[in-house]
Short mmCIF file of C-alpha atoms in Angstrom, two decimals:
data_model
loop_
_atom_site.label_atom_id
_atom_site.label_comp_id
_atom_site.label_asym_id
_atom_site.label_seq_id
_atom_site.Cartn_x
_atom_site.Cartn_y
_atom_site.Cartn_z
CA MET A 1 0.08 0.06 0.05
CA ASN A 2 1.27 3.58 -0.89
CA SER A 3 2.83 5.04 2.31
CA ASN A 4 1.48 8.51 1.14
CA ALA A 5 -2.19 7.30 1.08
CA GLU A 6 -4.64 8.38 3.51
CA THR A 7 -8.14 7.03 4.49
CA ASP A 8 -11.34 8.94 4.38
CA PRO A 9 -12.76 8.19 7.97
CA SER A 10 -16.39 8.51 6.68
CA THR A 11 -16.05 5.78 3.90
CA GLY A 12 -12.95 3.88 4.78
CA ALA A 13 -11.65 4.69 1.16
CA SER A 14 -7.86 5.56 0.68
CA PHE A 15 -6.69 8.31 -1.69
CA ASP A 16 -3.23 9.57 -2.65
CA ASN A 17 -2.43 12.84 -0.99
CA GLN A 18 0.25 13.57 -3.36
CA GLU A 19 -1.81 13.95 -6.46
CA PRO A 20 -2.99 17.41 -5.62
CA LEU A 21 0.46 18.60 -4.76
CA GLN A 22 1.93 17.35 -7.96
CA ARG A 23 -0.86 18.92 -9.92
CA ALA A 24 -0.24 22.13 -8.04
CA GLU A 25 3.49 22.07 -8.89
CA GLN A 26 2.82 21.37 -12.64
CA ASP A 27 0.40 24.16 -12.79
CA ARG A 28 3.15 26.39 -11.00
CA ASP A 29 5.81 25.34 -13.35
CA GLY A 30 3.58 25.96 -16.48
CA LEU A 31 2.71 29.42 -15.08
CA LEU A 32 6.31 30.23 -14.57
CA TYR A 33 7.27 29.21 -18.14
CA ARG A 34 4.52 31.23 -19.54
CA LEU A 35 5.53 34.29 -17.57
CA LYS A 36 9.13 33.92 -18.64
CA LEU A 37 8.09 33.38 -22.24
CA ARG A 38 5.98 36.66 -21.89
CA ASP A 39 8.74 38.56 -20.36
CA ARG A 40 10.93 37.64 -23.22
CA GLU A 41 8.44 38.75 -25.79
CA LEU A 42 7.90 41.94 -24.09
CA GLU A 43 11.70 42.70 -24.00
CA GLN A 44 11.96 41.95 -27.48
CA ALA A 45 9.10 44.11 -28.41
CA ARG A 46 10.61 46.96 -26.40
CA HIS A 47 13.93 46.53 -28.14
CA ASP A 48 12.39 46.28 -31.45
CA LEU A 49 10.34 49.58 -30.81
CA GLN A 50 13.48 51.21 -29.63
CA GLN A 51 15.28 50.23 -32.80
CA PHE A 52 12.44 51.44 -35.01
CA VAL A 53 12.11 54.73 -33.25
CA HIS A 54 16.06 55.20 -33.64
CA ALA A 55 15.96 54.08 -37.31
CA ALA A 56 12.97 56.28 -38.11
CA SER A 57 14.37 59.38 -36.47
CA HIS A 58 17.61 58.92 -37.92
CA ASP A 59 16.34 58.26 -41.58
CA LEU A 60 14.10 61.32 -41.30
CA GLN A 61 16.90 63.86 -40.70
CA ALA A 62 18.46 63.75 -44.13
CA PRO A 63 15.17 64.58 -46.12
CA LEU A 64 14.22 67.17 -43.44
CA ARG A 65 17.49 68.90 -43.74
CA LEU A 66 17.08 69.08 -47.36
CA ILE A 67 13.57 70.52 -47.42
CA SER A 68 14.74 73.01 -44.65
CA GLY A 69 17.76 74.20 -46.79
CA PHE A 70 15.56 74.58 -49.81
CA ALA A 71 12.64 76.35 -48.06
CA GLN A 72 15.35 78.88 -46.38
CA LEU A 73 16.77 79.38 -49.87
CA LEU A 74 13.28 80.34 -51.38
CA GLN A 75 12.90 82.60 -48.34
CA LYS A 76 16.03 84.44 -48.95
CA ARG A 77 15.87 84.70 -52.74
CA TYR A 78 12.25 85.13 -53.35
CA ARG A 79 10.80 87.04 -50.52
CA GLY A 80 9.05 90.15 -51.63
CA THR A 81 9.27 89.21 -55.38
CA LEU A 82 6.03 87.05 -55.14
CA ASP A 83 2.85 88.19 -53.51
CA SER A 84 2.13 88.19 -49.76
CA LYS A 85 0.53 84.92 -49.77
CA ALA A 86 3.54 83.04 -51.30
CA ASP A 87 5.72 84.74 -48.57
CA GLY A 88 3.30 83.37 -45.99
CA PHE A 89 3.42 79.84 -47.63
CA ILE A 90 7.19 79.95 -47.26
CA ASP A 91 7.18 81.10 -43.77
CA VAL A 92 4.75 78.11 -42.89
CA ILE A 93 7.07 75.70 -44.49
CA ASN A 94 10.04 76.92 -42.80
CA GLY A 95 8.35 77.01 -39.40
CA GLU A 96 6.85 73.44 -39.74
CA THR A 97 9.99 72.13 -40.90
CA ARG A 98 11.91 73.41 -37.92
CA ARG A 99 9.20 72.04 -35.67
CA MET A 100 9.44 68.54 -37.26
CA GLN A 101 13.24 68.71 -36.86
CA MET A 102 12.84 69.33 -33.22
CA MET A 103 10.27 66.33 -33.08
CA VAL A 104 12.74 63.98 -34.65
CA GLN A 105 15.47 65.12 -32.47
CA GLY A 106 13.29 64.51 -29.35
CA LEU A 107 12.38 61.19 -30.45
CA THR A 108 16.09 60.53 -31.03
CA GLU A 109 16.73 61.60 -27.55
CA LEU A 110 14.05 59.61 -25.95
CA SER A 111 15.18 56.28 -27.62
CA ARG A 112 18.86 56.96 -26.39
CA VAL A 113 17.71 57.05 -22.77
CA GLU A 114 18.11 53.29 -22.58
CA SER A 115 19.82 52.29 -26.00
CA ARG A 116 22.75 54.44 -25.03
CA GLY A 117 22.63 54.60 -21.26
CA ALA A 118 25.87 54.39 -19.36
CA PRO A 119 26.50 52.04 -16.37
CA PHE A 120 25.49 53.46 -12.86
CA VAL A 121 28.37 54.88 -10.89
CA PRO A 122 28.41 57.23 -7.72
CA THR A 123 27.22 60.44 -9.02
CA SER A 124 26.96 63.71 -7.44
CA LEU A 125 23.84 65.55 -8.11
CA ASP A 126 25.34 68.82 -7.02
CA ALA A 127 27.98 68.44 -10.02
CA SER A 128 25.18 67.31 -12.40
CA LEU A 129 23.11 70.29 -11.55
CA ASP A 130 26.33 72.69 -12.00
CA GLN A 131 26.68 71.08 -15.67
CA ALA A 132 22.96 71.53 -16.43
CA LEU A 133 23.05 75.07 -15.37
CA ILE A 134 26.06 75.84 -17.61
CA HIS A 135 24.13 74.42 -20.56
CA LEU A 136 21.40 76.81 -19.57
CA HIS A 137 23.51 79.81 -18.83
CA ALA A 138 22.24 81.87 -21.83
CA GLU A 139 18.71 81.35 -21.17
CA ILE A 140 19.19 82.13 -17.36
CA ARG A 141 20.76 85.48 -18.28
CA ARG A 142 18.01 86.20 -20.93
CA THR A 143 15.27 85.51 -18.52
CA ASN A 144 17.08 87.09 -15.63
CA ALA A 145 16.32 83.98 -13.53
CA GLN A 146 17.35 83.31 -10.02
CA ILE A 147 18.48 79.87 -8.94
CA PHE A 148 18.16 78.78 -5.31
CA ARG A 149 19.66 75.50 -4.35
CA GLU A 150 20.36 73.49 -1.36
CA PRO A 151 23.09 70.75 -1.11
CA LEU A 152 21.91 67.77 -2.80
CA THR A 153 23.35 64.15 -2.52
CA THR A 154 25.29 61.46 -4.28
CA VAL A 155 23.54 58.51 -5.86
CA MET A 156 24.16 55.52 -8.28
CA ALA A 157 23.35 56.89 -11.55
CA ASP A 158 24.36 57.51 -15.10
CA PRO A 159 26.09 60.96 -14.88
CA ALA A 160 25.25 62.16 -18.21
CA GLN A 161 21.51 61.24 -17.80
CA MET A 162 21.45 63.22 -14.45
CA ILE A 163 22.89 66.24 -16.28
CA GLN A 164 20.09 65.63 -18.87
CA LEU A 165 17.49 65.36 -16.28
CA PHE A 166 18.33 68.61 -14.51
CA ARG A 167 18.57 70.38 -17.79
CA HIS A 168 15.20 69.42 -18.60
CA LEU A 169 13.48 70.23 -15.44
CA ALA A 170 15.13 73.61 -14.96
CA GLY A 171 14.77 74.35 -18.69
CA ASN A 172 10.99 73.69 -18.23
CA ALA A 173 11.07 76.25 -15.48
CA LEU A 174 12.78 78.88 -17.52
CA CYS A 175 10.50 78.30 -20.44
CA PHE A 176 7.11 78.50 -18.75
CA HIS A 177 7.60 81.59 -16.62
CA GLY A 178 5.12 84.26 -16.07
CA ASP A 179 5.61 88.02 -16.13
CA ALA A 180 7.89 88.00 -13.35
CA PRO A 181 11.60 86.62 -13.66
CA PRO A 182 11.95 82.97 -13.21
CA GLU A 183 12.91 81.63 -9.67
CA ILE A 184 13.85 78.24 -9.33
CA ARG A 185 14.31 76.41 -6.21
CA ILE A 186 15.98 72.85 -5.94
CA ARG A 187 16.38 70.67 -2.85
CA ALA A 188 16.88 67.11 -1.87
CA GLU A 189 15.23 65.28 1.15
CA ARG A 190 16.03 61.87 2.42
CA GLN A 191 12.89 59.68 2.67
CA GLU A 192 13.74 56.23 4.09
CA ALA A 193 15.68 54.28 1.48
CA PHE A 194 15.46 56.98 -1.23
CA TRP A 195 15.93 60.63 -2.01
CA VAL A 196 13.33 62.93 -3.24
CA ILE A 197 14.56 65.83 -5.22
CA THR A 198 12.20 68.89 -5.74
CA VAL A 199 12.38 71.46 -8.42
CA ARG A 200 9.82 74.42 -7.59
CA ASP A 201 9.36 77.45 -9.96
CA ASN A 202 7.03 80.41 -9.70
CA GLY A 203 5.88 80.07 -13.37
CA ILE A 204 2.51 79.58 -14.89
CA GLY A 205 1.98 76.11 -13.27
CA ILE A 206 0.62 72.75 -14.23
CA PRO A 207 -3.20 72.26 -13.42
CA GLU A 208 -3.85 69.46 -11.18
CA ARG A 209 -5.95 67.56 -14.01
CA PHE A 210 -2.91 67.65 -16.36
CA ALA A 211 -0.51 66.12 -13.75
CA GLU A 212 -0.16 63.05 -15.58
CA ARG A 213 -0.47 64.29 -19.16
CA VAL A 214 2.56 66.56 -18.92
CA PHE A 215 4.83 63.36 -18.95
CA MET A 216 3.47 62.06 -22.22
CA ILE A 217 5.39 62.52 -25.36
CA PHE A 218 4.61 65.86 -27.58
CA GLN A 219 1.87 66.82 -25.01
CA LYS A 220 1.82 70.42 -24.48
CA LEU A 221 -0.93 72.28 -22.48
CA GLN A 222 -0.44 75.70 -24.08
CA PRO A 223 -1.50 76.60 -27.87
CA HIS A 224 1.14 75.73 -30.32
CA GLY A 225 3.55 78.84 -30.66
CA GLN A 226 2.66 80.54 -27.34
CA TYR A 227 5.49 78.82 -25.65
CA PRO A 228 8.81 77.28 -27.26
CA GLY A 229 9.44 73.45 -27.21
CA ILE A 230 7.54 70.40 -28.44
CA GLY A 231 6.55 68.67 -25.39
CA ILE A 232 9.43 66.18 -25.14
CA GLY A 233 11.45 67.14 -21.97
CA LEU A 234 9.18 65.81 -19.32
CA ALA A 235 8.63 62.59 -21.30
CA VAL A 236 12.59 62.16 -21.38
CA SER A 237 12.85 63.04 -17.76
CA LYS A 238 10.22 60.36 -16.76
CA ARG A 239 12.09 57.81 -18.87
CA ILE A 240 15.44 58.63 -17.29
CA VAL A 241 13.96 58.56 -13.67
CA GLU A 242 12.33 55.11 -14.25
CA ARG A 243 15.47 53.84 -15.72
CA HIS A 244 17.07 54.58 -12.52
CA GLY A 245 14.38 52.81 -10.40
CA GLY A 246 12.45 55.76 -9.33
CA ARG A 247 9.42 57.97 -10.32
CA ILE A 248 8.68 61.58 -11.08
CA TRP A 249 5.41 63.50 -10.33
CA VAL A 250 3.88 66.91 -10.11
CA LYS A 251 3.43 67.95 -6.50
CA PRO A 252 -0.20 69.73 -5.92
CA GLY A 253 -0.01 72.76 -4.12
CA ARG A 254 -1.75 76.28 -3.83
CA GLU A 255 1.31 78.13 -4.21
CA PRO A 256 1.93 79.89 -7.78
CA GLY A 257 4.21 77.85 -10.11
CA ALA A 258 4.79 74.25 -10.45
CA THR A 259 6.59 71.75 -8.27
CA LEU A 260 8.15 68.80 -9.85
CA CYS A 261 9.61 65.92 -7.56
CA PHE A 262 11.62 62.86 -8.51
CA SER A 263 12.86 60.07 -6.38
CA LEU A 264 15.97 58.11 -6.82
CA PRO A 265 17.05 54.86 -4.65
CA ASP A 266 19.49 55.64 -1.94
CA ARG A 267 23.11 55.24 -2.91
CA GLU A 268 23.96 52.74 -0.25
CA THR A 269 21.00 50.50 -0.16
CA GLY A 270 20.16 50.61 -3.81
CA ASN A 271 16.49 50.18 -2.74
CA THR A 272 13.58 51.21 -5.29
CA PRO A 273 11.26 53.89 -3.77
#
């Protein structure tokens, strides 16, 4: 008689108590296999999408440069020699070509967050912010902006992408300012196993109902042409933060302006927020 068999006290019948366990193990193994297979499929799809975006953006650059060159040539040689409508048509071609070039450049930047990301090393966020502000120096002077900053921290990160992240967040504040000169305040706060970096400005703000939408690619809250940009900076910022195991969000508040926060895992523990 099977040593694993048990007897039903009501009927006296015996049954093998290993069968349900074996079936459960088989079901578990099958589920794990399907999950692994789905993970591989998703990773391949993500890789293919990145390759497609990179190839498409790269291949679009050459014809756009050609169109832009000829449109500028038309504008230079024939402005005023045709009627006013023709001049207007040429201006539209030039403007929309420049906008498309910016969109292609944005797609390229977005695709490179992971495809060309560097390994994580101990990275000073103070040094990253310094470099980002150097990139933004001309815009800071043009808008007469003031930067108020507290000491930040060091995290495990891709140094180039931390510069890129601060450049987008500070640049966003410089772009969407009101009548007063921009004021940007940057600070870091330790929260258990992660750091939260806050970038606050006194600009036009972000309505709470659009708090998620602003991180979507090519999403702008203002009418086209009212403010510069194409709506790619915060999408790239989100991709960078998520690559580093953190998250980014708009902090609601009653104060004027916008407050953007992002979290990064603590340098020592490496835990994800």
